[in-house]
Amino acid sequence: MLIARHRGWEIPESRVTPESAMLNRRGLLAGAGALSIAGAVTAHATPNPKFTAGRDLTEEKYATTYNNYYEFNDSKSVSQQAQALKQRPWTIKLDGLLKTPRTIDIDDLMKQVQTEDRIYRHRCVEAWAMTVPWTGFSLSQLLKIAEPLASAKYVVFETAQDKTAMPGLRSPNYPWPYVEGLAMDEAANDLAFMVTGLYGKAVPPQNGGPLRIALPWKYGFKSAKSIVKITFAEKKPMTFWEGIQASEYGFWANVNPAVSHPRWSQARERLLGSNEMVPTQIYNGYGEYVAGLYEGRKSEKLFM
Ligand code: MTE
């Protein structure tokens, strides 16, 4: 077990973010301009005005070069290596408790959904944060396509295991594959968002292309990358990080500044790029959408 092992996502930001990562106001404005141009060339995505960030966007170069993707390696520098992950053909297996188990090609899936742009805050459990413009579609649309049975209580995401492209899979220290999950009512929540784009382009492999999920009210490890299988289950799944260390990384993993990680405070977060420290908000500021989900679950460990 990895109890004493130092994980990549625990590397202090000071050690991994170069000095040049400091943004000035001009840089941010230039970033925003580039976004609107790129946005214009993104096919069929309409910005959803409900999901605005309330803070400056993280510059694309930081969001796409400072990544957690353990299948490649456990540093933050996976972006070069991740280019080896082939994004097509790409299929997603739908199985478990649903009307018709089947495998669906991502391009066929894309023809069946309505995409939109959403700006979300992302809060990693390591206390860094970014604000990024995603393109994608609500998970609820995928649920309608999949037609889960009433007995399905959880949805489980399994991610790619390409042994040729992903050297991290050779590490026996991790319980591959990377698995994450949600209760069905969380999955049906409007905020749960399947991501296919980032900054007006296809989502790059290092950020979880061609299909990942974004769950902005939860710590970032819940947002599984490069999804290849979605299973509907009656029982709560054992998830990747919970399987490694349940006392530090639970199933619910909702953001809460008042509940410390056993080894560090979650009260504040460092904004990627600027290194500015800002207060963390409960449910990462998305309580109006999701707090109701947990009213009947007060006895659970909701925040770790
Ligand atoms: N998904 C897979 N398959 N493998 C991973 O290592 N890391 C998680 C999550 N999804 C991870 C994953 C963690 S810890 C975080 S914070 C986010 O992806 C990081 O997403 P980003 O690299 O796009 O910022």
PDB file of N, CA and C in Angstrom, residues 201-265:
ATOM      1  N   LYS A 201     -11.096  24.117 -28.685  1.00  0.00           N
ATOM      2  CA  LYS A 201     -10.462  23.071 -29.511  1.00  0.00           C
ATOM      3  C   LYS A 201     -10.851  21.713 -28.933  1.00  0.00           C
ATOM      4  N   ALA A 202     -10.543  20.651 -29.679  1.00  0.00           N
ATOM      5  CA  ALA A 202     -10.762  19.315 -29.119  1.00  0.00           C
ATOM      6  C   ALA A 202      -9.945  19.190 -27.838  1.00  0.00           C
ATOM      7  N   VAL A 203     -10.496  18.523 -26.832  1.00  0.00           N
ATOM      8  CA  VAL A 203      -9.759  18.404 -25.569  1.00  0.00           C
ATOM      9  C   VAL A 203      -8.497  17.572 -25.809  1.00  0.00           C
ATOM     10  N   PRO A 204      -7.321  18.108 -25.458  1.00  0.00           N
ATOM     11  CA  PRO A 204      -6.090  17.375 -25.753  1.00  0.00           C
ATOM     12  C   PRO A 204      -5.946  16.146 -24.848  1.00  0.00           C
ATOM     13  N   PRO A 205      -5.149  15.179 -25.289  1.00  0.00           N
ATOM     14  CA  PRO A 205      -5.024  13.933 -24.513  1.00  0.00           C
ATOM     15  C   PRO A 205      -4.636  14.164 -23.057  1.00  0.00           C
ATOM     16  N   GLN A 206      -3.745  15.104 -22.797  1.00  0.00           N
ATOM     17  CA  GLN A 206      -3.287  15.307 -21.412  1.00  0.00           C
ATOM     18  C   GLN A 206      -4.416  15.799 -20.501  1.00  0.00           C
ATOM     19  N   ASN A 207      -5.431  16.437 -21.071  1.00  0.00           N
ATOM     20  CA  ASN A 207      -6.587  16.875 -20.281  1.00  0.00           C
ATOM     21  C   ASN A 207      -7.732  15.862 -20.328  1.00  0.00           C
ATOM     22  N   GLY A 208      -7.470  14.704 -20.971  1.00  0.00           N
ATOM     23  CA  GLY A 208      -8.475  13.642 -20.917  1.00  0.00           C
ATOM     24  C   GLY A 208      -9.241  13.402 -22.198  1.00  0.00           C
ATOM     25  N   GLY A 209      -8.675  13.883 -23.331  1.00  0.00           N
ATOM     26  CA  GLY A 209      -9.330  13.647 -24.610  1.00  0.00           C
ATOM     27  C   GLY A 209      -9.419  12.180 -24.923  1.00  0.00           C
ATOM     28  N   PRO A 210     -10.366  11.774 -25.772  1.00  0.00           N
ATOM     29  CA  PRO A 210     -11.337  12.657 -26.401  1.00  0.00           C
ATOM     30  C   PRO A 210     -12.603  12.873 -25.573  1.00  0.00           C
ATOM     31  N   LEU A 211     -12.725  12.181 -24.422  1.00  0.00           N
ATOM     32  CA  LEU A 211     -13.952  12.331 -23.631  1.00  0.00           C
ATOM     33  C   LEU A 211     -13.632  12.189 -22.149  1.00  0.00           C
ATOM     34  N   ARG A 212     -13.896  13.237 -21.393  1.00  0.00           N
ATOM     35  CA  ARG A 212     -13.713  13.180 -19.946  1.00  0.00           C
ATOM     36  C   ARG A 212     -14.967  13.745 -19.295  1.00  0.00           C
ATOM     37  N   ILE A 213     -14.959  13.762 -17.987  1.00  0.00           N
ATOM     38  CA  ILE A 213     -16.078  14.379 -17.286  1.00  0.00           C
ATOM     39  C   ILE A 213     -15.559  15.552 -16.454  1.00  0.00           C
ATOM     40  N   ALA A 214     -16.397  16.551 -16.244  1.00  0.00           N
ATOM     41  CA  ALA A 214     -16.068  17.671 -15.353  1.00  0.00           C
ATOM     42  C   ALA A 214     -17.170  17.766 -14.297  1.00  0.00           C
ATOM     43  N   LEU A 215     -16.744  17.689 -13.042  1.00  0.00           N
ATOM     44  CA  LEU A 215     -17.667  17.710 -11.896  1.00  0.00           C
ATOM     45  C   LEU A 215     -17.178  18.811 -10.967  1.00  0.00           C
ATOM     46  N   PRO A 216     -17.521  20.060 -11.248  1.00  0.00           N
ATOM     47  CA  PRO A 216     -16.804  21.176 -10.619  1.00  0.00           C
ATOM     48  C   PRO A 216     -17.046  21.350  -9.129  1.00  0.00           C
ATOM     49  N   TRP A 217     -18.048  20.677  -8.568  1.00  0.00           N
ATOM     50  CA  TRP A 217     -18.289  20.817  -7.129  1.00  0.00           C
ATOM     51  C   TRP A 217     -17.502  19.788  -6.314  1.00  0.00           C
ATOM     52  N   LYS A 218     -16.812  18.896  -7.010  1.00  0.00           N
ATOM     53  CA  LYS A 218     -16.042  17.843  -6.352  1.00  0.00           C
ATOM     54  C   LYS A 218     -14.551  18.041  -6.597  1.00  0.00           C
ATOM     55  N   TYR A 219     -13.728  17.455  -5.748  1.00  0.00           N
ATOM     56  CA  TYR A 219     -12.291  17.506  -5.986  1.00  0.00           C
ATOM     57  C   TYR A 219     -11.980  16.870  -7.340  1.00  0.00           C
ATOM     58  N   GLY A 220     -10.929  17.406  -7.969  1.00  0.00           N
ATOM     59  CA  GLY A 220     -10.634  17.082  -9.368  1.00  0.00           C
ATOM     60  C   GLY A 220     -10.443  15.609  -9.662  1.00  0.00           C
ATOM     61  N   PHE A 221     -10.056  14.815  -8.672  1.00  0.00           N
ATOM     62  CA  PHE A 221      -9.797  13.401  -8.984  1.00  0.00           C
ATOM     63  C   PHE A 221     -11.061  12.648  -9.374  1.00  0.00           C
ATOM     64  N   LYS A 222     -12.248  13.235  -9.057  1.00  0.00           N
ATOM     65  CA  LYS A 222     -13.503  12.605  -9.472  1.00  0.00           C
ATOM     66  C   LYS A 222     -13.727  12.742 -10.986  1.00  0.00           C
ATOM     67  N   SER A 223     -13.071  13.717 -11.609  1.00  0.00           N
ATOM     68  CA  SER A 223     -13.322  14.024 -13.029  1.00  0.00           C
ATOM     69  C   SER A 223     -12.454  13.138 -13.923  1.00  0.00           C
ATOM     70  N   ALA A 224     -12.947  11.933 -14.181  1.00  0.00           N
ATOM     71  CA  ALA A 224     -12.161  10.919 -14.892  1.00  0.00           C
ATOM     72  C   ALA A 224     -11.883  11.335 -16.340  1.00  0.00           C
ATOM     73  N   LYS A 225     -10.664  11.013 -16.773  1.00  0.00           N
ATOM     74  CA  LYS A 225     -10.206  11.382 -18.124  1.00  0.00           C
ATOM     75  C   LYS A 225     -10.282  10.195 -19.079  1.00  0.00           C
ATOM     76  N   SER A 226     -10.393  10.497 -20.351  1.00  0.00           N
ATOM     77  CA  SER A 226     -10.291   9.481 -21.425  1.00  0.00           C
ATOM     78  C   SER A 226     -11.157   8.253 -21.115  1.00  0.00           C
ATOM     79  N   ILE A 227     -12.455   8.509 -21.023  1.00  0.00           N
ATOM     80  CA  ILE A 227     -13.423   7.477 -20.601  1.00  0.00           C
ATOM     81  C   ILE A 227     -13.689   6.484 -21.735  1.00  0.00           C
ATOM     82  N   VAL A 228     -13.615   5.192 -21.393  1.00  0.00           N
ATOM     83  CA  VAL A 228     -13.875   4.143 -22.398  1.00  0.00           C
ATOM     84  C   VAL A 228     -15.036   3.235 -21.997  1.00  0.00           C
ATOM     85  N   LYS A 229     -15.473   3.334 -20.743  1.00  0.00           N
ATOM     86  CA  LYS A 229     -16.562   2.450 -20.317  1.00  0.00           C
ATOM     87  C   LYS A 229     -17.412   3.149 -19.269  1.00  0.00           C
ATOM     88  N   ILE A 230     -18.725   3.013 -19.411  1.00  0.00           N
ATOM     89  CA  ILE A 230     -19.662   3.571 -18.438  1.00  0.00           C
ATOM     90  C   ILE A 230     -20.589   2.437 -18.018  1.00  0.00           C
ATOM     91  N   THR A 231     -20.557   2.134 -16.727  1.00  0.00           N
ATOM     92  CA  THR A 231     -21.308   0.990 -16.209  1.00  0.00           C
ATOM     93  C   THR A 231     -22.363   1.484 -15.225  1.00  0.00           C
ATOM     94  N   PHE A 232     -23.565   0.939 -15.322  1.00  0.00           N
ATOM     95  CA  PHE A 232     -24.616   1.270 -14.361  1.00  0.00           C
ATOM     96  C   PHE A 232     -24.682   0.143 -13.341  1.00  0.00           C
ATOM     97  N   ALA A 233     -24.631   0.516 -12.060  1.00  0.00           N
ATOM     98  CA  ALA A 233     -24.468  -0.502 -11.017  1.00  0.00           C
ATOM     99  C   ALA A 233     -25.426  -0.260  -9.864  1.00  0.00           C
ATOM    100  N   GLU A 234     -25.714  -1.323  -9.152  1.00  0.00           N
ATOM    101  CA  GLU A 234     -26.574  -1.196  -7.986  1.00  0.00           C
ATOM    102  C   GLU A 234     -25.751  -0.814  -6.759  1.00  0.00           C
ATOM    103  N   LYS A 235     -24.506  -1.312  -6.719  1.00  0.00           N
ATOM    104  CA  LYS A 235     -23.652  -1.064  -5.534  1.00  0.00           C
ATOM    105  C   LYS A 235     -22.669   0.073  -5.797  1.00  0.00           C
ATOM    106  N   LYS A 236     -22.361   0.780  -4.732  1.00  0.00           N
ATOM    107  CA  LYS A 236     -21.354   1.848  -4.816  1.00  0.00           C
ATOM    108  C   LYS A 236     -20.017   1.234  -5.245  1.00  0.00           C
ATOM    109  N   PRO A 237     -19.384   1.753  -6.292  1.00  0.00           N
ATOM    110  CA  PRO A 237     -18.121   1.161  -6.749  1.00  0.00           C
ATOM    111  C   PRO A 237     -16.956   1.536  -5.833  1.00  0.00           C
ATOM    112  N   MET A 238     -15.916   0.725  -5.850  1.00  0.00           N
ATOM    113  CA  MET A 238     -14.654   1.125  -5.220  1.00  0.00           C
ATOM    114  C   MET A 238     -13.916   1.958  -6.257  1.00  0.00           C
ATOM    115  N   THR A 239     -13.607   3.181  -5.918  1.00  0.00           N
ATOM    116  CA  THR A 239     -12.973   4.068  -6.889  1.00  0.00           C
ATOM    117  C   THR A 239     -11.445   4.054  -6.707  1.00  0.00           C
ATOM    118  N   PHE A 240     -10.758   4.564  -7.711  1.00  0.00           N
ATOM    119  CA  PHE A 240      -9.293   4.445  -7.793  1.00  0.00           C
ATOM    120  C   PHE A 240      -8.597   4.967  -6.535  1.00  0.00           C
ATOM    121  N   TRP A 241      -8.833   6.232  -6.199  1.00  0.00           N
ATOM    122  CA  TRP A 241      -8.103   6.818  -5.066  1.00  0.00           C
ATOM    123  C   TRP A 241      -8.625   6.323  -3.729  1.00  0.00           C
ATOM    124  N   GLU A 242      -9.901   6.021  -3.666  1.00  0.00           N
ATOM    125  CA  GLU A 242     -10.447   5.453  -2.432  1.00  0.00           C
ATOM    126  C   GLU A 242      -9.797   4.097  -2.172  1.00  0.00           C
ATOM    127  N   GLY A 243      -9.584   3.342  -3.251  1.00  0.00           N
ATOM    128  CA  GLY A 243      -8.934   2.037  -3.127  1.00  0.00           C
ATOM    129  C   GLY A 243      -7.491   2.167  -2.657  1.00  0.00           C
ATOM    130  N   ILE A 244      -6.844   3.260  -2.998  1.00  0.00           N
ATOM    131  CA  ILE A 244      -5.451   3.466  -2.578  1.00  0.00           C
ATOM    132  C   ILE A 244      -5.404   3.911  -1.119  1.00  0.00           C
ATOM    133  N   GLN A 245      -6.249   4.863  -0.776  1.00  0.00           N
ATOM    134  CA  GLN A 245      -6.220   5.383   0.595  1.00  0.00           C
ATOM    135  C   GLN A 245      -7.562   6.028   0.969  1.00  0.00           C
ATOM    136  N   ALA A 246      -8.454   5.225   1.486  1.00  0.00           N
ATOM    137  CA  ALA A 246      -9.827   5.674   1.740  1.00  0.00           C
ATOM    138  C   ALA A 246      -9.901   6.794   2.774  1.00  0.00           C
ATOM    139  N   SER A 247      -8.951   6.838   3.704  1.00  0.00           N
ATOM    140  CA  SER A 247      -9.014   7.878   4.738  1.00  0.00           C
ATOM    141  C   SER A 247      -8.694   9.261   4.157  1.00  0.00           C
ATOM    142  N   GLU A 248      -8.116   9.310   2.960  1.00  0.00           N
ATOM    143  CA  GLU A 248      -7.735  10.593   2.369  1.00  0.00           C
ATOM    144  C   GLU A 248      -8.560  10.963   1.137  1.00  0.00           C
ATOM    145  N   TYR A 249      -9.095   9.963   0.445  1.00  0.00           N
ATOM    146  CA  TYR A 249      -9.800  10.221  -0.816  1.00  0.00           C
ATOM    147  C   TYR A 249     -11.061   9.374  -0.845  1.00  0.00           C
ATOM    148  N   GLY A 250     -12.189   9.993  -0.500  1.00  0.00           N
ATOM    149  CA  GLY A 250     -13.423   9.230  -0.379  1.00  0.00           C
ATOM    150  C   GLY A 250     -14.209   9.171  -1.674  1.00  0.00           C
ATOM    151  N   PHE A 251     -15.367   8.545  -1.604  1.00  0.00           N
ATOM    152  CA  PHE A 251     -16.225   8.429  -2.778  1.00  0.00           C
ATOM    153  C   PHE A 251     -16.884   9.769  -3.119  1.00  0.00           C
ATOM    154  N   TRP A 252     -17.387  10.479  -2.095  1.00  0.00           N
ATOM    155  CA  TRP A 252     -18.176  11.692  -2.387  1.00  0.00           C
ATOM    156  C   TRP A 252     -17.273  12.855  -2.764  1.00  0.00           C
ATOM    157  N   ALA A 253     -16.238  13.102  -1.984  1.00  0.00           N
ATOM    158  CA  ALA A 253     -15.190  14.073  -2.335  1.00  0.00           C
ATOM    159  C   ALA A 253     -15.710  15.442  -2.763  1.00  0.00           C
ATOM    160  N   ASN A 254     -16.719  15.950  -2.041  1.00  0.00           N
ATOM    161  CA  ASN A 254     -17.203  17.300  -2.337  1.00  0.00           C
ATOM    162  C   ASN A 254     -16.270  18.332  -1.718  1.00  0.00           C
ATOM    163  N   VAL A 255     -16.075  19.428  -2.422  1.00  0.00           N
ATOM    164  CA  VAL A 255     -15.147  20.471  -1.950  1.00  0.00           C
ATOM    165  C   VAL A 255     -15.715  21.151  -0.704  1.00  0.00           C
ATOM    166  N   ASN A 256     -14.895  21.267   0.319  1.00  0.00           N
ATOM    167  CA  ASN A 256     -15.314  21.960   1.536  1.00  0.00           C
ATOM    168  C   ASN A 256     -14.086  22.541   2.233  1.00  0.00           C
ATOM    169  N   PRO A 257     -14.010  23.883   2.324  1.00  0.00           N
ATOM    170  CA  PRO A 257     -12.831  24.506   2.939  1.00  0.00           C
ATOM    171  C   PRO A 257     -12.692  24.180   4.422  1.00  0.00           C
ATOM    172  N   ALA A 258     -13.803  23.784   5.053  1.00  0.00           N
ATOM    173  CA  ALA A 258     -13.777  23.539   6.503  1.00  0.00           C
ATOM    174  C   ALA A 258     -13.336  22.126   6.855  1.00  0.00           C
ATOM    175  N   VAL A 259     -13.255  21.258   5.871  1.00  0.00           N
ATOM    176  CA  VAL A 259     -12.834  19.876   6.151  1.00  0.00           C
ATOM    177  C   VAL A 259     -11.442  19.668   5.548  1.00  0.00           C
ATOM    178  N   SER A 260     -10.457  19.632   6.427  1.00  0.00           N
ATOM    179  CA  SER A 260      -9.073  19.499   5.956  1.00  0.00           C
ATOM    180  C   SER A 260      -8.824  18.106   5.424  1.00  0.00           C
ATOM    181  N   HIS A 261      -7.924  18.032   4.455  1.00  0.00           N
ATOM    182  CA  HIS A 261      -7.327  16.743   4.104  1.00  0.00           C
ATOM    183  C   HIS A 261      -6.518  16.324   5.327  1.00  0.00           C
ATOM    184  N   PRO A 262      -6.384  15.034   5.608  1.00  0.00           N
ATOM    185  CA  PRO A 262      -5.632  14.649   6.818  1.00  0.00           C
ATOM    186  C   PRO A 262      -4.223  15.250   6.881  1.00  0.00           C
ATOM    187  N   ARG A 263      -3.657  15.633   5.719  1.00  0.00           N
ATOM    188  CA  ARG A 263      -2.278  16.139   5.752  1.00  0.00           C
ATOM    189  C   ARG A 263      -2.145  17.603   5.340  1.00  0.00           C
ATOM    190  N   TRP A 264      -3.217  18.271   4.975  1.00  0.00           N
ATOM    191  CA  TRP A 264      -3.122  19.707   4.667  1.00  0.00           C
ATOM    192  C   TRP A 264      -4.498  20.351   4.735  1.00  0.00           C
ATOM    193  N   SER A 265      -4.484  21.681   4.829  1.00  0.00           N
ATOM    194  CA  SER A 265      -5.736  22.442   4.904  1.00  0.00           C
ATOM    195  C   SER A 265      -6.369  22.567   3.513  1.00  0.00           C
TER     196      SER A 265
END
